[in-house]
Coordinates of C-alpha atoms in Angstrom, one line a residue:
M254 CA 28.8 -10.0 18.2
K255 CA 25.8 -7.9 17.1
K256 CA 27.8 -4.7 17.6
L257 CA 30.7 -6.1 15.5
R258 CA 28.2 -7.1 12.8
N259 CA 26.8 -3.6 12.7
I260 CA 30.3 -2.1 12.4
I261 CA 31.1 -4.4 9.5
C262 CA 27.8 -3.4 7.8
L263 CA 28.7 0.3 8.1
L264 CA 32.1 -0.3 6.7
V265 CA 30.7 -2.1 3.7
A266 CA 28.2 0.7 3.2
A267 CA 31.0 3.3 3.4
L268 CA 33.0 1.4 0.8
S269 CA 29.9 1.3 -1.4
L270 CA 29.2 5.0 -0.9
T271 CA 32.9 5.8 -1.6
A272 CA 32.4 4.2 -5.0
M273 CA 29.3 6.4 -5.3
Q274 CA 31.4 9.5 -4.6
S275 CA 33.7 8.6 -7.5
C276 CA 30.6 8.1 -9.7
K277 CA 29.4 11.6 -8.6
T278 CA 32.7 13.1 -9.7
E279 CA 32.6 11.2 -12.9
L280 CA 29.1 12.5 -13.6
E281 CA 30.1 16.1 -13.1
D282 CA 33.2 15.7 -15.2
R283 CA 31.3 13.9 -18.0
Y284 CA 28.5 16.4 -18.3
Q285 CA 30.2 19.8 -18.1
D286 CA 28.3 22.4 -20.1
P287 CA 30.6 23.4 -23.0
E288 CA 29.4 27.0 -22.7
Q289 CA 30.1 27.2 -19.0
T290 CA 32.9 24.7 -18.3
D291 CA 32.3 24.8 -14.5
I292 CA 28.6 23.9 -14.7
P293 CA 27.4 20.3 -15.4
N294 CA 25.2 20.1 -18.4
I295 CA 21.5 19.5 -17.6
R296 CA 20.8 18.6 -21.3
A297 CA 23.4 15.9 -21.2
F298 CA 22.1 14.5 -17.9
M299 CA 18.6 14.2 -19.5
T300 CA 20.0 12.3 -22.5
Q301 CA 22.0 10.0 -20.3
I302 CA 18.9 9.1 -18.3
L303 CA 16.8 8.5 -21.4
N304 CA 19.6 6.3 -22.8
N305 CA 19.5 3.9 -19.8
S306 CA 19.8 0.3 -21.1
R307 CA 16.8 -0.6 -18.9
L308 CA 14.7 1.5 -21.2
R309 CA 15.8 -0.4 -24.2
S310 CA 15.3 -3.9 -25.6
E311 CA 18.7 -5.2 -24.7
Y312 CA 20.2 -8.5 -23.7
W313 CA 21.0 -8.0 -20.0
H314 CA 17.6 -6.6 -19.0
Y315 CA 15.7 -9.4 -20.6
R316 CA 18.1 -12.3 -19.9
T317 CA 18.7 -11.5 -16.3
F318 CA 15.5 -9.8 -15.1
V319 CA 12.4 -10.0 -17.3
L320 CA 12.5 -13.5 -18.7
P321 CA 13.5 -15.4 -15.6
H322 CA 11.1 -13.4 -13.4
H323 CA 8.1 -11.4 -14.7
A324 CA 7.6 -13.4 -18.0
R325 CA 7.5 -16.7 -16.0
Y326 CA 5.2 -15.3 -13.4
T327 CA 2.7 -14.4 -16.1
Q328 CA 3.2 -17.3 -18.5
T329 CA 4.1 -15.0 -21.3
T330 CA 7.1 -17.1 -22.0
Y331 CA 7.9 -20.8 -21.8
F332 CA 10.0 -21.8 -18.8
A333 CA 11.6 -25.1 -17.9
N334 CA 9.5 -27.1 -15.4
N335 CA 12.2 -27.7 -12.7
N336 CA 12.8 -27.0 -9.0
T337 CA 14.3 -23.5 -9.5
M338 CA 11.8 -22.1 -12.0
Y339 CA 10.3 -19.6 -9.5
Q340 CA 13.5 -18.8 -7.6
Q341 CA 14.5 -15.2 -7.7
S342 CA 18.1 -14.5 -8.8
D343 CA 19.6 -12.3 -6.1
S344 CA 22.6 -11.2 -8.1
Y345 CA 20.6 -10.2 -11.1
T346 CA 18.1 -8.3 -8.9
N347 CA 21.1 -6.5 -7.4
D348 CA 22.1 -5.4 -10.9
Y349 CA 18.6 -4.1 -11.6
W350 CA 18.5 -2.2 -8.3
R351 CA 21.9 -0.7 -8.9
D352 CA 21.0 0.4 -12.4
F353 CA 18.2 2.4 -11.0
Y354 CA 20.0 3.9 -8.0
S355 CA 23.7 4.5 -8.3
P356 CA 25.4 5.0 -10.6
G357 CA 22.1 4.6 -12.4
M358 CA 19.1 6.6 -13.3
L359 CA 18.3 8.1 -9.9
G360 CA 21.9 9.0 -9.2
V361 CA 22.1 10.9 -12.4
Y362 CA 18.8 12.6 -11.7
R363 CA 19.9 13.8 -8.3
A364 CA 23.0 15.4 -9.9
M365 CA 20.7 17.0 -12.4
E366 CA 18.4 18.3 -9.7
R367 CA 21.4 19.8 -7.9
T368 CA 22.7 21.5 -11.0
Y369 CA 19.3 22.9 -11.7
D370 CA 18.9 24.2 -8.1
A371 CA 22.3 25.9 -8.3
L372 CA 21.2 28.0 -11.2
P373 CA 20.2 31.6 -10.7
E374 CA 16.4 31.8 -10.4
A375 CA 16.1 33.7 -13.7
E376 CA 17.9 31.0 -15.6
R377 CA 15.9 28.0 -14.4
A378 CA 13.0 28.4 -16.7
E379 CA 15.2 27.6 -19.7
Y380 CA 15.7 24.1 -18.2
D381 CA 12.2 23.4 -16.9
A382 CA 11.3 21.2 -19.8
F383 CA 14.4 19.1 -19.3
M384 CA 13.5 18.6 -15.6
H385 CA 9.8 17.7 -16.2
A386 CA 10.6 15.3 -19.0
T387 CA 13.3 13.6 -17.0
R388 CA 11.1 13.4 -14.0
V389 CA 8.4 11.7 -16.0
I390 CA 10.9 9.0 -17.0
V391 CA 12.5 8.5 -13.6
Y392 CA 9.2 8.4 -11.8
G393 CA 7.7 6.0 -14.3
Q394 CA 10.6 3.7 -13.7
A395 CA 10.3 4.2 -9.9
A396 CA 6.7 3.1 -10.1
K397 CA 8.0 -0.2 -11.6
L398 CA 10.2 -0.6 -8.6
V399 CA 7.3 -0.2 -6.3
N400 CA 5.3 -2.7 -8.4
N401 CA 8.2 -5.2 -8.0
F402 CA 9.2 -4.6 -4.4
G403 CA 6.7 -2.4 -2.5
D404 CA 8.3 0.2 -0.2
I405 CA 11.6 1.5 -1.7
P406 CA 14.2 4.1 -0.8
F407 CA 13.4 7.2 -2.8
S408 CA 13.1 10.6 -1.0
E409 CA 16.5 10.2 0.7
A410 CA 18.1 8.0 -2.0
G411 CA 20.9 9.5 -4.1
S412 CA 21.9 11.9 -1.3
L413 CA 25.6 11.8 -2.2
P414 CA 25.4 13.3 -5.7
A415 CA 22.6 15.7 -4.4
T416 CA 24.3 17.0 -1.2
D417 CA 27.9 15.6 -0.9
Q418 CA 26.6 13.9 2.3
I419 CA 26.6 10.2 2.9
A420 CA 23.1 9.3 4.1
L421 CA 21.4 5.9 3.8
G422 CA 17.9 6.4 2.5
K423 CA 14.8 5.3 4.4
F424 CA 12.2 3.1 2.7
D425 CA 9.4 5.3 1.7
D426 CA 5.8 4.1 1.9
Q427 CA 4.7 2.7 -1.4
K428 CA 1.3 4.3 -1.4
E429 CA 2.7 7.7 -0.7
L430 CA 5.2 7.2 -3.5
Y431 CA 2.4 6.5 -5.9
D432 CA 0.7 9.7 -4.8
Q433 CA 4.0 11.6 -5.5
F434 CA 4.4 10.0 -8.9
I435 CA 0.8 10.8 -9.9
T436 CA 1.3 14.4 -8.8
A437 CA 4.5 14.7 -10.9
F438 CA 2.8 13.3 -14.0
T439 CA -0.1 15.8 -13.6
E440 CA 2.3 18.7 -13.2
A441 CA 4.4 17.7 -16.2
A442 CA 1.3 17.3 -18.4
E443 CA 0.2 20.8 -17.4
Y444 CA 3.7 22.2 -18.1
F445 CA 3.9 20.7 -21.6
R446 CA 0.4 22.0 -22.4
T447 CA 1.9 25.4 -23.2
Y448 CA 5.6 24.6 -23.7
Q449 CA 7.2 25.6 -27.0
T450 CA 10.0 23.3 -27.8
T451 CA 13.6 24.5 -28.5
N452 CA 16.4 23.1 -30.6
D453 CA 18.3 22.2 -27.4
F454 CA 15.4 20.2 -26.1
V455 CA 15.0 18.4 -29.4
R456 CA 18.7 17.4 -29.4
A457 CA 18.5 16.1 -25.8
D458 CA 15.2 14.2 -26.2
I459 CA 16.1 10.9 -27.8
I460 CA 12.6 9.4 -27.1
N461 CA 10.0 11.9 -28.2
R462 CA 12.3 14.1 -30.4
G463 CA 11.3 17.3 -28.5
N464 CA 7.5 16.9 -29.3
S465 CA 5.9 18.7 -26.4
D466 CA 2.4 17.4 -27.3
K467 CA 3.7 13.8 -27.0
W468 CA 5.3 14.5 -23.7
R469 CA 2.0 16.0 -22.4
R470 CA 0.2 12.9 -23.6
Y471 CA 2.8 10.5 -22.2
A472 CA 2.6 12.2 -18.8
N473 CA -1.2 12.0 -18.8
S474 CA -1.0 8.3 -19.9
L475 CA 1.4 7.5 -17.1
R476 CA -1.0 9.2 -14.7
L477 CA -3.8 7.1 -16.2
R478 CA -1.8 3.9 -15.8
A479 CA -0.9 4.7 -12.2
L480 CA -4.5 5.6 -11.3
M481 CA -5.8 2.3 -12.8
Q482 CA -3.1 0.4 -10.9
I483 CA -4.5 1.8 -7.5
S484 CA -8.1 1.4 -8.5
K485 CA -8.8 -1.6 -6.3
S486 CA -7.2 0.0 -3.2
D487 CA -8.5 3.5 -3.7
E488 CA -11.4 3.1 -6.2
G489 CA -13.0 6.4 -5.3
R490 CA -10.0 8.5 -6.2
A491 CA -9.2 6.4 -9.3
R492 CA -12.8 6.5 -10.6
T493 CA -13.1 10.3 -10.1
D494 CA -9.7 11.2 -11.6
I495 CA -9.8 8.7 -14.5
M496 CA -13.4 9.6 -15.6
T497 CA -12.5 13.3 -15.4
M498 CA -9.7 12.7 -17.8
L499 CA -11.7 10.5 -20.2
N500 CA -14.6 12.9 -20.3
A501 CA -12.4 15.8 -21.3
P502 CA -9.9 14.5 -23.9
E503 CA -9.1 18.0 -25.1
M504 CA -7.8 18.8 -21.6
Y505 CA -6.2 15.4 -21.0
P506 CA -4.9 14.1 -24.3
L507 CA -3.4 10.6 -24.2
I508 CA -1.1 8.2 -26.1
D509 CA -4.2 6.7 -27.6
G510 CA -3.7 7.2 -31.4
T511 CA -5.3 10.6 -31.7
Q512 CA -2.2 12.8 -31.8
T513 CA -2.0 14.9 -35.0
S514 CA 1.3 16.6 -34.3
L515 CA 3.6 13.7 -35.2
E516 CA 6.4 14.0 -37.7
E517 CA 5.9 12.1 -40.9
G518 CA 6.3 8.4 -40.4
G519 CA 6.3 8.8 -36.6
R520 CA 4.4 6.4 -34.4
H521 CA 2.0 7.4 -31.6
D522 CA 3.6 4.9 -29.2
V523 CA 6.4 6.0 -26.9
L524 CA 9.4 4.0 -28.0
N525 CA 13.1 4.2 -27.3
Q526 CA 14.6 3.5 -30.7
K527 CA 17.9 1.6 -30.9
L528 CA 21.1 3.5 -31.2
T529 CA 22.6 3.6 -34.7
T530 CA 25.7 1.8 -33.3
Y531 CA 23.7 -1.0 -31.8
T532 CA 23.8 -4.2 -33.9
S533 CA 22.9 -6.9 -31.3
S534 CA 19.5 -8.5 -30.6
L535 CA 17.8 -10.5 -28.0
L536 CA 18.9 -13.8 -29.6
D537 CA 21.1 -14.9 -26.7
A538 CA 18.8 -13.6 -24.0
V539 CA 16.0 -15.8 -25.4
R540 CA 18.0 -18.8 -26.5
E541 CA 20.0 -19.2 -23.3
L542 CA 16.8 -19.8 -21.3
N543 CA 14.9 -21.7 -24.0
S544 CA 12.4 -18.8 -24.0
H545 CA 12.0 -19.3 -27.7
Y546 CA 9.6 -22.2 -27.1
A547 CA 6.0 -21.0 -27.5
P548 CA 4.0 -20.7 -24.2
D549 CA 1.0 -22.9 -23.8
Y550 CA -1.9 -20.7 -22.8
M551 CA -1.0 -17.8 -25.0
L552 CA -0.8 -19.8 -28.2
N553 CA -3.1 -22.8 -27.6
T554 CA -6.0 -21.1 -25.8
V555 CA -5.9 -17.4 -26.6
L556 CA -4.5 -17.0 -30.1
K557 CA -5.3 -20.3 -31.8
T558 CA -8.9 -20.7 -30.8
A559 CA -9.6 -17.1 -32.2
N560 CA -7.6 -17.6 -35.4
D561 CA -5.8 -14.4 -34.3
P562 CA -3.9 -12.6 -37.0
R563 CA -1.1 -11.9 -34.5
M564 CA -0.2 -15.6 -34.4
D565 CA 2.0 -15.2 -37.5
M566 CA 3.7 -12.1 -36.0
L567 CA 4.3 -13.7 -32.6
F568 CA 5.1 -17.3 -33.4
G569 CA 6.5 -19.6 -36.0
K570 CA 5.1 -23.1 -36.6
Y571 CA 8.6 -24.6 -36.7
G572 CA 9.0 -28.2 -38.0
K573 CA 11.3 -31.2 -38.4
T574 CA 14.4 -31.7 -40.5
V575 CA 15.0 -35.1 -41.9
Q576 CA 17.9 -35.8 -44.3
N577 CA 18.4 -32.0 -44.6
V578 CA 14.8 -31.5 -45.7
F579 CA 12.8 -29.1 -43.5
T580 CA 9.1 -29.8 -43.2
P581 CA 7.1 -27.1 -41.4
N582 CA 4.4 -28.2 -39.0
A583 CA 0.9 -28.1 -40.3
E584 CA -0.5 -25.9 -37.5
F585 CA 0.5 -23.8 -34.5
Q586 CA 0.8 -25.8 -31.3
A587 CA 2.7 -25.1 -28.1
L588 CA 4.0 -27.5 -25.5
P589 CA 1.7 -28.1 -22.6
I590 CA 2.8 -26.2 -19.5
T591 CA 3.0 -29.5 -17.6
T592 CA 5.7 -30.9 -19.9
T593 CA 8.8 -31.8 -18.0
E594 CA 12.1 -30.1 -18.7
A595 CA 13.7 -33.3 -20.1
A596 CA 10.8 -33.9 -22.4
A597 CA 10.8 -30.3 -23.7
D598 CA 14.5 -30.4 -24.3
A599 CA 14.3 -33.7 -26.1
E600 CA 11.5 -32.4 -28.3
Y601 CA 13.3 -29.3 -29.4
S602 CA 16.9 -30.8 -29.6
N603 CA 15.8 -33.6 -31.9
A604 CA 15.6 -32.2 -35.4
A605 CA 13.4 -35.1 -36.4
L606 CA 10.7 -34.0 -33.9
R607 CA 10.2 -30.3 -33.3
R608 CA 6.4 -30.6 -33.4
Y609 CA 5.8 -27.4 -31.4
A610 CA 6.0 -23.8 -32.2
I611 CA 8.6 -21.2 -31.4
V612 CA 8.5 -17.4 -30.8
D613 CA 8.8 -15.5 -34.1
S614 CA 12.4 -14.5 -34.5
T615 CA 11.8 -11.7 -37.0
T616 CA 9.4 -9.8 -34.8
S617 CA 11.3 -9.9 -31.6
W618 CA 14.3 -12.0 -30.6
I619 CA 16.5 -11.8 -33.8
N620 CA 15.7 -8.2 -34.5
S621 CA 18.4 -5.5 -33.7
N622 CA 15.8 -2.8 -34.6
L623 CA 13.5 -3.8 -31.7
P624 CA 12.8 -0.6 -29.7
G625 CA 12.4 -0.2 -26.0
I626 CA 8.7 -0.1 -25.4
L627 CA 7.6 2.5 -22.8
M628 CA 3.9 3.0 -23.7
T629 CA 1.7 1.9 -26.6
T630 CA -1.6 3.2 -27.8
S631 CA -3.1 -0.2 -27.3
E632 CA -2.3 -0.2 -23.6
V633 CA -3.9 3.2 -23.1
N634 CA -7.1 2.1 -24.9
F635 CA -7.3 -1.1 -22.9
I636 CA -7.1 1.1 -19.7
K637 CA -9.9 3.3 -21.2
A638 CA -12.0 0.2 -21.9
E639 CA -11.6 -1.1 -18.4
A640 CA -12.5 2.3 -16.9
Q641 CA -15.6 2.7 -19.1
E642 CA -16.8 -0.8 -18.4
R643 CA -16.4 -0.4 -14.6
W644 CA -17.6 3.2 -14.2
G645 CA -18.9 4.6 -17.5
S646 CA -20.5 3.4 -20.7
T647 CA -20.2 -0.2 -22.0
A648 CA -20.6 1.2 -25.5
S649 CA -17.6 3.5 -25.0
A650 CA -15.8 0.5 -23.4
Q651 CA -16.4 -1.6 -26.5
T652 CA -15.1 1.2 -28.8
A653 CA -11.9 1.5 -26.7
Y654 CA -11.5 -2.3 -26.5
E655 CA -11.8 -2.8 -30.3
T656 CA -9.5 0.1 -31.0
A657 CA -6.9 -1.4 -28.6
V658 CA -7.0 -4.8 -30.3
A659 CA -6.7 -3.3 -33.8
Q660 CA -3.8 -1.2 -32.5
S661 CA -2.1 -4.2 -31.0
I662 CA -2.3 -6.0 -34.4
D663 CA -0.8 -2.9 -36.1
F664 CA 2.0 -2.7 -33.4
Y665 CA 3.2 -6.2 -33.9
Y666 CA 3.0 -5.8 -37.6
Y667 CA 5.2 -2.8 -37.3
L668 CA 7.8 -4.6 -35.2
N669 CA 7.8 -7.5 -37.7
N670 CA 8.1 -5.4 -40.8
A671 CA 10.7 -2.9 -39.4
S672 CA 12.8 -5.9 -38.3
S673 CA 16.5 -6.1 -39.2
N674 CA 15.9 -9.8 -39.7
T675 CA 16.1 -10.7 -43.4
G676 CA 13.6 -13.5 -43.1
A677 CA 10.1 -13.3 -44.6
K678 CA 7.9 -10.6 -43.2
V679 CA 4.2 -11.0 -42.4
A680 CA 1.7 -9.3 -44.8
R681 CA -0.4 -6.7 -43.2
P682 CA -3.9 -8.0 -42.5
S683 CA -6.6 -6.0 -44.4
A684 CA -8.8 -3.6 -42.4
E685 CA -11.8 -5.8 -43.3
A686 CA -10.0 -8.9 -41.9
V687 CA -9.1 -7.2 -38.7
Q688 CA -12.6 -5.9 -38.1
A689 CA -14.1 -9.4 -38.9
F690 CA -11.7 -10.9 -36.3
I691 CA -12.6 -8.3 -33.7
K692 CA -16.4 -8.6 -34.3
D693 CA -16.9 -12.3 -35.1
S694 CA -14.3 -14.4 -33.2
N695 CA -14.3 -15.5 -29.6
I696 CA -12.7 -12.2 -28.6
A697 CA -15.9 -10.2 -29.6
Y698 CA -17.0 -7.8 -26.9
T699 CA -20.1 -9.6 -25.6
G700 CA -21.4 -11.0 -22.3
A701 CA -21.9 -9.7 -18.8
A702 CA -19.7 -6.9 -17.4
Q703 CA -17.3 -9.4 -15.7
A704 CA -16.9 -11.4 -18.9
K705 CA -16.0 -8.2 -20.7
L706 CA -13.5 -7.2 -18.1
Q707 CA -11.9 -10.6 -18.5
L708 CA -11.8 -10.1 -22.2
I709 CA -10.0 -6.7 -21.7
G710 CA -7.6 -8.2 -19.2
T711 CA -6.7 -11.2 -21.4
Q712 CA -6.2 -9.1 -24.5
K713 CA -4.1 -6.6 -22.6
W714 CA -1.9 -9.4 -21.2
L715 CA -1.6 -10.8 -24.7
H716 CA -0.5 -7.4 -26.0
F717 CA 2.1 -6.9 -23.3
G718 CA 3.5 -10.4 -23.9
W719 CA 7.1 -11.1 -22.7
L720 CA 8.4 -7.8 -24.2
Q721 CA 6.4 -5.9 -21.6
A722 CA 6.2 -8.6 -18.9
E723 CA 7.0 -6.2 -16.1
Q724 CA 3.7 -4.4 -16.8
A725 CA 1.9 -7.7 -17.5
W726 CA 2.9 -9.0 -14.0
A727 CA 1.6 -5.8 -12.3
D728 CA -1.7 -6.0 -14.2
Y729 CA -2.1 -9.8 -13.6
R730 CA -1.7 -9.4 -9.8
R731 CA -4.1 -6.4 -9.8
T732 CA -6.9 -8.0 -11.9
G733 CA -6.4 -11.7 -11.8
Y734 CA -6.7 -11.8 -15.6
P735 CA -6.2 -13.8 -17.7
V736 CA -7.3 -16.9 -15.8
L737 CA -4.2 -18.9 -16.4
P738 CA -3.9 -22.6 -16.1
A739 CA -2.4 -23.9 -12.9
F740 CA 1.3 -23.2 -12.5
P741 CA 3.4 -26.3 -12.1
I742 CA 4.5 -26.8 -8.5
S743 CA 8.2 -26.7 -7.7
N744 CA 9.7 -29.0 -5.1
L745 CA 12.1 -26.3 -3.8
N746 CA 11.1 -25.3 -0.3
G747 CA 9.9 -21.7 -0.2
F748 CA 9.7 -21.4 -4.0
Q749 CA 6.9 -23.8 -4.8
N750 CA 4.8 -21.1 -6.5
P751 CA 5.4 -17.7 -8.2
P752 CA 5.7 -14.8 -5.8
L753 CA 3.5 -11.8 -5.2
R754 CA 6.5 -9.5 -5.0
L755 CA 10.2 -9.6 -5.4
L756 CA 12.5 -9.8 -2.4
Y757 CA 14.9 -6.9 -1.8
P758 CA 18.4 -7.6 -3.2
S759 CA 20.9 -8.7 -0.6
N760 CA 23.2 -5.7 -1.2
E761 CA 20.5 -3.3 -0.1
V762 CA 19.6 -5.5 2.9
T763 CA 23.3 -5.5 4.0
N764 CA 24.4 -1.9 3.1
N765 CA 21.2 -0.2 4.3
S766 CA 20.5 -2.6 7.2
M767 CA 19.3 -0.1 9.8
N768 CA 16.6 1.3 7.4
Y769 CA 15.8 -2.2 6.2
E770 CA 14.6 -3.1 9.7
A771 CA 11.5 -1.0 9.1
V772 CA 10.5 -3.2 6.2
R773 CA 12.0 -6.6 7.2
S774 CA 8.6 -8.0 8.1
K775 CA 7.2 -7.1 4.7
D776 CA 10.1 -8.7 2.8
T777 CA 8.5 -12.0 1.9
R778 CA 7.4 -13.5 -1.4
T779 CA 3.8 -13.6 -0.2
T780 CA 3.4 -10.0 0.9
R781 CA 1.1 -8.1 -1.4
I782 CA 1.8 -4.7 -3.0
F783 CA -0.6 -2.1 -1.6
W784 CA -2.7 -2.1 -4.8
D785 CA -3.0 -5.9 -4.9
I786 CA -6.4 -6.4 -3.3
D787 CA -7.5 -10.1 -3.3

């Protein structure tokens, strides 16, 4: 029986890989270089990878992956208090896995690598920028997979478009993968230090518009993020490398708001702007899960008690409607996290009640202009603040922290005012009001070192919110901040609490069963990722 089962598994894998072979042929056909019709087009490969829907703020990614998983596990969204609230969706996880591997981002990248390697040595330099930029994106997304799952197939994954050989990839060690990613980010930053952009690169680069300085900064910032992520498991290396970077900003420029080589009106953040043909929004993604209800801790404890100016950008007070007359609520208030699903639905479905706030529709979920968020200046300065507080100067930490909060306010103001939603936009807070909030409210940078680290972690979590909940979950597991209220306990056996990692999708377990045996013992909801040190 066991032998028969193995044969069946191999047949399923072969069928899957046959589909991958057709995808490989399709990739080569689609990306032929118009100047050399027998050579796939490296420039088009790069654009295709940058145009991946998982890098954008689109329905499927949020509805099926971020909102039902990461956003719940971090309390950055409301979720129904029921027995399945922490249960991972295997089918949707399969989709996410497929969108990275084949025919997704990594599959295209392997075809791109093969095309590059086939070029004469003298011609490769022309395409080095495309390879470095694409590698930065692919490795940045691969780091997210490690954060979600731990060990993943990588070094041997995508062998079919790379070699025409069917080979099932081993699961690479997660720590070794992080080392590989950090090295690649370092090399890319060094390459873009002297790179002079070309018209071809500008046309292919739909994210940074060919700005080599911004690619250098983005690569350095991804390196900084990765080093901070491993700072509890390898503090010596993280401390040395991070402080070297922070002490020499001219050698290691970052996405921190200091770039001067931006086009007029350009933002320092790394954003994947929506396609001109895209007219949809996250309306259904949010509404189908009732994720438009305001989350308890974020609104009631973090924002409201500080009278945070981001409240109006992130939430709406909502209100009741009686005899066709709408009366807004007097203040912001979110449902307690302990509210039952039935009570929450009754509250929001009854127009005469609706006493609790909702997520602001103009800023986020009814906004077809919402970009994909890859990296913000605020995140980078929060990382700088944590590093300085742990290993450097608390005065420098305060400067970075206060800069990060101000940048977060500016970022959400930008999302709100650039929205496609025709509703009322929020007025920009004055610089004086922002500084008064930062200096005089309960978020002021005071107290012992641990209290300051908690402030940094809490404000960074707030900035990430549900839009960047994947990163919020990685940070929450690493730092333990913010100190969230107790999660409701589910009665579903095995899913009583949020997990520490996601389970591998069943398609990978089945189709790559022999390699899966090496990680089977780690494939539990309670296994920690290597950087998650209790």
